[in-house]
Amino acid sequence: MPLFLPPPPLFCNGRWFSFRTVLSLAFSPPRRLRLSPMSSAADDGAAAGAKKGRLRGLVFDMDGTLTVPAIDFGAMYRAVLGEEGYAAWRSSSASGGGVDILHHIESWPTAEKLRAYETIAHFERQGLDRLQIMPGALELCKYLDSREIRRGLITRNVKASVDIFHQRFGMEFVPALSREFRPYKPDPAPLLHICSIWDIPPSEVMMIGDSLRDDVACGKRAGAFTCLLDETGRYDSLDSYADDLKPDFKVSSLSQVLLLLENHFELVPRLQTA
């Protein structure tokens, strides 16, 4: 029998954190691996001879990352914001700003807010009818399972959509946090919550998604590694973006994530703690 019992978990900002995770957040640097502002998955030269970072878990976005984009966001924004609001959103987005529609409608009167949420839910249900798995997602999940690496999910979609995703494609992400978890991305709270459940520091986790402002920002704020999935080349140049929106890695497919992991990281199985 041990002489000392571990300290009890700590409760902070509505979340429970193990004592070990609190120590990691307080005293560990946010990175174990020094990278250029952005590295490609196939950057073998940078990886050769360089110290590899420890990685014990990957957290994925769902829509546009694990699934093929199926929601017409332009039409959804127009339906929620109206023509004038949509035009303002387009103008703000073009200048590097943009409206976070979920945060935006939170300030609306209750009746208008409920109508807006129902409109968003309508477009999300339409997206479910066209739901397809992203190429490379199944292979990547099988690889992570073979290496005993944890995989979680954070989405701004609703729990019902996450449940359908799990059932339809026969893969499960644990934990899987949906829009019902507050605050949602880009706040780091959902990613820190997953780290606390896994009992590992954010510096040993990677956030993967297709949005700079939601996924990359969430990962950077939490102190995790970040990987941007840019299938269409939308983010050809990231020089104009602030440092807190610049990912550590950028890939054009989930298949490239396998090469990224092999080249840049020491993958630590879930049963290995040291």
Tab-separated table of C-alpha atoms in Angstrom:
chain	number	residue	atom	x	y	z
A	1	MET	CA	0.000	0.000	0.000
A	2	PRO	CA	1.447	3.417	-0.908
A	3	LEU	CA	2.341	5.796	1.874
A	4	PHE	CA	0.771	8.800	0.114
A	5	LEU	CA	-2.451	9.095	-1.823
A	6	PRO	CA	-2.513	11.291	-4.956
A	7	PRO	CA	-4.099	14.717	-4.472
A	8	PRO	CA	-7.783	14.952	-5.412
A	9	PRO	CA	-8.784	16.469	-8.764
A	10	LEU	CA	-9.212	20.229	-8.944
A	11	PHE	CA	-12.297	22.060	-10.184
A	12	CYS	CA	-11.659	25.203	-12.250
A	13	ASN	CA	-13.885	27.212	-14.590
A	14	GLY	CA	-16.578	24.552	-14.563
A	15	ARG	CA	-14.200	21.657	-15.389
A	16	TRP	CA	-12.399	18.974	-13.374
A	17	PHE	CA	-8.642	18.675	-13.859
A	18	SER	CA	-6.394	15.963	-12.467
A	19	PHE	CA	-3.518	17.141	-10.308
A	20	ARG	CA	-1.054	15.831	-12.907
A	21	THR	CA	-2.702	17.813	-15.714
A	22	VAL	CA	-2.734	20.982	-13.604
A	23	LEU	CA	0.986	20.605	-13.002
A	24	SER	CA	1.573	20.050	-16.708
A	25	LEU	CA	-0.396	23.139	-17.662
A	26	ALA	CA	1.342	25.246	-15.036
A	27	PHE	CA	4.953	24.184	-15.443
A	28	SER	CA	5.406	22.529	-18.842
A	29	PRO	CA	6.259	24.602	-21.915
A	30	PRO	CA	3.524	24.646	-24.552
A	31	ARG	CA	5.838	22.931	-27.054
A	32	ARG	CA	8.362	20.117	-26.878
A	33	LEU	CA	9.302	20.558	-30.515
A	34	ARG	CA	10.526	23.723	-32.180
A	35	LEU	CA	9.041	24.123	-35.648
A	36	SER	CA	9.112	26.673	-38.408
A	37	PRO	CA	5.930	28.792	-38.554
A	38	MET	CA	4.396	26.149	-40.800
A	39	SER	CA	5.733	22.779	-41.942
A	40	SER	CA	4.373	20.457	-44.608
A	41	ALA	CA	3.619	16.810	-43.975
A	42	ALA	CA	6.354	15.684	-46.359
A	43	ASP	CA	9.057	17.959	-44.957
A	44	ASP	CA	11.565	15.131	-44.495
A	45	GLY	CA	14.539	17.474	-44.420
A	46	ALA	CA	13.227	19.369	-41.424
A	47	ALA	CA	12.452	16.133	-39.598
A	48	ALA	CA	15.777	14.424	-40.305
A	49	GLY	CA	18.018	14.678	-37.283
A	50	ALA	CA	15.559	16.915	-35.444
A	51	LYS	CA	14.161	16.042	-32.063
A	52	LYS	CA	10.686	14.586	-32.391
A	53	GLY	CA	7.830	15.792	-30.245
A	54	ARG	CA	5.824	13.440	-28.054
A	55	LEU	CA	2.262	12.891	-29.203
A	56	ARG	CA	-0.302	10.912	-27.245
A	57	GLY	CA	-3.608	12.011	-28.738
A	58	LEU	CA	-5.241	13.626	-31.774
A	59	VAL	CA	-8.416	15.686	-31.674
A	60	PHE	CA	-10.362	16.223	-34.901
A	61	ASP	CA	-12.928	18.655	-36.184
A	62	MET	CA	-15.865	16.885	-37.869
A	63	ASP	CA	-17.488	18.898	-40.702
A	64	GLY	CA	-14.963	19.470	-43.492
A	65	THR	CA	-12.299	17.405	-41.737
A	66	LEU	CA	-13.608	13.922	-40.985
A	67	THR	CA	-16.508	14.414	-43.386
A	68	VAL	CA	-16.677	15.967	-46.852
A	69	PRO	CA	-18.097	19.525	-46.652
A	70	ALA	CA	-21.859	19.196	-47.079
A	71	ILE	CA	-23.316	22.366	-45.552
A	72	ASP	CA	-23.891	25.444	-47.706
A	73	PHE	CA	-22.598	27.971	-45.184
A	74	GLY	CA	-23.183	30.924	-47.486
A	75	ALA	CA	-26.872	30.078	-47.827
A	76	MET	CA	-27.103	29.396	-44.097
A	77	TYR	CA	-25.553	32.756	-43.179
A	78	ARG	CA	-27.871	34.529	-45.623
A	79	ALA	CA	-30.913	32.819	-44.116
A	80	VAL	CA	-29.883	33.662	-40.558
A	81	LEU	CA	-28.460	37.167	-41.023
A	82	GLY	CA	-30.639	38.466	-43.850
A	83	GLU	CA	-29.324	40.062	-47.018
A	84	GLU	CA	-27.797	43.122	-45.330
A	85	GLY	CA	-26.209	41.098	-42.557
A	86	TYR	CA	-24.891	38.580	-45.065
A	87	ALA	CA	-23.366	41.361	-47.190
A	88	ALA	CA	-21.651	42.762	-44.092
A	89	TRP	CA	-20.342	39.286	-43.242
A	90	ARG	CA	-18.944	38.861	-46.755
A	91	SER	CA	-17.223	42.223	-46.564
A	92	SER	CA	-15.776	41.488	-43.128
A	93	SER	CA	-14.558	38.045	-44.205
A	94	ALA	CA	-12.837	39.470	-47.271
A	95	SER	CA	-10.914	41.915	-45.078
A	96	GLY	CA	-9.758	39.194	-42.700
A	97	GLY	CA	-12.513	39.677	-40.127
A	98	GLY	CA	-15.741	37.735	-40.115
A	99	VAL	CA	-18.770	37.019	-37.965
A	100	ASP	CA	-18.880	33.980	-35.700
A	101	ILE	CA	-22.528	33.239	-36.262
A	102	LEU	CA	-23.000	31.186	-33.081
A	103	HIS	CA	-21.540	33.911	-30.892
A	104	HIS	CA	-23.320	36.600	-32.895
A	105	ILE	CA	-26.837	35.279	-32.301
A	106	GLU	CA	-26.247	34.753	-28.581
A	107	SER	CA	-26.915	38.463	-28.055
A	108	TRP	CA	-30.226	38.377	-29.930
A	109	PRO	CA	-33.643	38.412	-28.207
A	110	THR	CA	-34.813	34.930	-27.237
A	111	ALA	CA	-37.415	34.520	-29.994
A	112	GLU	CA	-35.008	35.638	-32.740
A	113	LYS	CA	-32.250	33.480	-31.320
A	114	LEU	CA	-34.456	30.392	-31.316
A	115	ARG	CA	-35.476	31.017	-34.926
A	116	ALA	CA	-31.823	31.413	-35.883
A	117	TYR	CA	-30.860	28.148	-34.184
A	118	GLU	CA	-33.703	26.353	-35.956
A	119	THR	CA	-32.512	27.730	-39.303
A	120	ILE	CA	-28.974	26.527	-38.589
A	121	ALA	CA	-30.331	23.114	-37.528
A	122	HIS	CA	-32.274	22.920	-40.804
A	123	PHE	CA	-29.111	23.367	-42.865
A	124	GLU	CA	-27.252	20.883	-40.659
A	125	ARG	CA	-29.982	18.274	-41.218
A	126	GLN	CA	-29.695	18.826	-44.960
A	127	GLY	CA	-25.961	18.253	-44.648
A	128	LEU	CA	-26.564	14.931	-42.911
A	129	ASP	CA	-28.486	13.686	-45.949
A	130	ARG	CA	-25.321	14.193	-48.028
A	131	LEU	CA	-22.856	13.069	-45.370
A	132	GLN	CA	-19.733	11.347	-46.727
A	133	ILE	CA	-16.573	10.262	-44.969
A	134	MET	CA	-13.479	12.251	-45.879
A	135	PRO	CA	-10.984	10.244	-47.984
A	136	GLY	CA	-8.206	8.940	-45.773
A	137	ALA	CA	-10.204	9.209	-42.524
A	138	LEU	CA	-10.773	5.476	-42.075
A	139	GLU	CA	-7.150	4.633	-42.845
A	140	LEU	CA	-5.888	7.289	-40.437
A	141	CYS	CA	-8.160	6.036	-37.651
A	142	LYS	CA	-7.012	2.444	-38.196
A	143	TYR	CA	-3.411	3.613	-38.028
A	144	LEU	CA	-4.016	5.485	-34.771
A	145	ASP	CA	-5.782	2.462	-33.304
A	146	SER	CA	-2.882	0.202	-34.293
A	147	ARG	CA	-0.522	2.551	-32.456
A	148	GLU	CA	-2.910	2.866	-29.493
A	149	ILE	CA	-3.146	6.633	-29.874
A	150	ARG	CA	-6.218	8.359	-28.465
A	151	ARG	CA	-8.556	10.201	-30.819
A	152	GLY	CA	-11.211	12.720	-29.836
A	153	LEU	CA	-13.592	15.059	-31.645
A	154	ILE	CA	-14.698	18.671	-31.211
A	155	THR	CA	-17.419	20.105	-33.434
A	156	ARG	CA	-19.689	23.125	-33.474
A	157	ASN	CA	-22.408	20.848	-34.888
A	158	VAL	CA	-25.036	19.279	-32.612
A	159	LYS	CA	-24.783	15.965	-30.731
A	160	ALA	CA	-27.408	14.323	-32.964
A	161	SER	CA	-25.118	14.871	-35.961
A	162	VAL	CA	-22.161	13.383	-34.090
A	163	ASP	CA	-24.238	10.316	-33.175
A	164	ILE	CA	-25.250	9.808	-36.814
A	165	PHE	CA	-21.615	10.206	-37.895
A	166	HIS	CA	-20.509	7.515	-35.430
A	167	GLN	CA	-23.294	5.134	-36.441
A	168	ARG	CA	-23.037	5.628	-40.197
A	169	PHE	CA	-19.285	5.167	-40.532
A	170	GLY	CA	-18.602	2.697	-37.727
A	171	MET	CA	-15.921	4.780	-36.039
A	172	GLU	CA	-16.066	6.364	-32.629
A	173	PHE	CA	-14.159	9.277	-31.131
A	174	VAL	CA	-13.920	9.536	-27.359
A	175	PRO	CA	-14.624	12.083	-26.072
A	176	ALA	CA	-16.762	13.675	-28.786
A	177	LEU	CA	-17.813	17.207	-27.820
A	178	SER	CA	-20.571	18.935	-29.774
A	179	ARG	CA	-22.161	22.381	-29.702
A	180	GLU	CA	-23.917	21.533	-26.460
A	181	PHE	CA	-20.549	21.808	-24.684
A	182	ARG	CA	-19.980	25.464	-23.789
A	183	PRO	CA	-17.952	27.423	-24.529
A	184	TYR	CA	-17.298	25.981	-27.982
A	185	LYS	CA	-14.425	26.511	-30.424
A	186	PRO	CA	-12.402	28.686	-30.839
A	187	ASP	CA	-12.373	28.829	-27.044
A	188	PRO	CA	-9.752	26.318	-25.822
A	189	ALA	CA	-12.139	24.947	-23.159
A	190	PRO	CA	-13.320	21.851	-25.110
A	191	LEU	CA	-9.754	20.828	-25.990
A	192	LEU	CA	-8.561	21.374	-22.417
A	193	HIS	CA	-11.541	19.326	-21.229
A	194	ILE	CA	-10.504	16.405	-23.423
A	195	CYS	CA	-6.912	16.680	-22.170
A	196	SER	CA	-8.169	16.558	-18.589
A	197	ILE	CA	-10.209	13.421	-19.333
A	198	TRP	CA	-7.203	11.794	-21.012
A	199	ASP	CA	-4.982	13.063	-18.167
A	200	ILE	CA	-2.303	14.292	-20.564
A	201	PRO	CA	-0.944	17.822	-21.171
A	202	PRO	CA	-2.078	19.764	-24.274
A	203	SER	CA	1.568	19.889	-25.399
A	204	GLU	CA	1.253	16.175	-26.247
A	205	VAL	CA	-1.948	16.548	-28.275
A	206	MET	CA	-2.640	17.733	-31.827
A	207	MET	CA	-5.761	19.546	-33.023
A	208	ILE	CA	-6.637	18.887	-36.688
A	209	GLY	CA	-9.252	20.847	-38.615
A	210	ASP	CA	-10.084	22.827	-41.732
A	211	SER	CA	-10.696	26.191	-40.047
A	212	LEU	CA	-8.020	28.635	-38.938
A	213	ARG	CA	-10.433	30.651	-36.827
A	214	ASP	CA	-12.080	27.698	-35.077
A	215	ASP	CA	-9.758	24.686	-35.062
A	216	VAL	CA	-6.282	26.188	-35.256
A	217	ALA	CA	-7.182	29.011	-32.859
A	218	CYS	CA	-8.621	26.507	-30.374
A	219	GLY	CA	-5.483	24.358	-30.514
A	220	LYS	CA	-3.066	27.277	-30.274
A	221	ARG	CA	-4.872	28.788	-27.300
A	222	ALA	CA	-4.817	25.440	-25.507
A	223	GLY	CA	-1.079	24.973	-26.108
A	224	ALA	CA	-1.474	21.985	-28.441
A	225	PHE	CA	0.122	21.221	-31.799
A	226	THR	CA	-2.081	22.306	-34.697
A	227	CYS	CA	-2.606	20.966	-38.216
A	228	LEU	CA	-4.682	22.699	-40.874
A	229	LEU	CA	-6.435	20.541	-43.471
A	230	ASP	CA	-6.580	22.649	-46.630
A	231	GLU	CA	-7.909	20.455	-49.422
A	232	THR	CA	-8.670	23.228	-51.893
A	233	GLY	CA	-5.639	25.468	-51.368
A	234	ARG	CA	-7.823	28.157	-49.833
A	235	TYR	CA	-5.023	29.110	-47.450
A	236	ASP	CA	-2.222	29.230	-49.999
A	237	SER	CA	-0.472	31.984	-48.055
A	238	LEU	CA	-0.777	32.450	-44.307
A	239	ASP	CA	1.621	35.388	-44.063
A	240	SER	CA	-1.185	37.883	-43.513
A	241	TYR	CA	-2.609	36.016	-40.535
A	242	ALA	CA	-1.680	36.624	-36.907
A	243	ASP	CA	0.654	34.140	-35.238
A	244	ASP	CA	-2.179	32.699	-33.137
A	245	LEU	CA	-3.875	31.580	-36.373
A	246	LYS	CA	-0.819	30.055	-38.040
A	247	PRO	CA	-0.786	26.253	-37.757
A	248	ASP	CA	2.302	24.188	-37.014
A	249	PHE	CA	1.495	22.012	-40.026
A	250	LYS	CA	-0.635	22.202	-43.148
A	251	VAL	CA	-1.815	19.187	-45.183
A	252	SER	CA	-3.968	18.857	-48.272
A	253	SER	CA	-5.406	15.459	-47.300
A	254	LEU	CA	-5.839	13.270	-44.242
A	255	SER	CA	-3.540	10.728	-45.893
A	256	GLN	CA	-0.686	13.200	-45.462
A	257	VAL	CA	-1.245	13.184	-41.700
A	258	LEU	CA	0.244	9.670	-41.564
A	259	LEU	CA	3.505	10.931	-43.054
A	260	LEU	CA	3.436	13.949	-40.758
A	261	LEU	CA	3.151	11.747	-37.679
A	262	GLU	CA	5.937	9.426	-38.800
A	263	ASN	CA	8.327	12.265	-39.644
A	264	HIS	CA	7.788	14.648	-36.775
A	265	PHE	CA	6.527	12.763	-33.734
A	266	GLU	CA	7.222	10.019	-31.244
A	267	LEU	CA	3.813	8.400	-30.820
A	268	VAL	CA	3.262	7.341	-27.220
A	269	PRO	CA	0.678	4.532	-26.752
A	270	ARG	CA	-2.107	5.073	-24.252
A	271	LEU	CA	-0.740	2.445	-21.873
A	272	GLN	CA	2.723	4.000	-21.812
A	273	THR	CA	3.024	6.853	-19.327
A	274	ALA	CA	6.735	7.649	-19.296
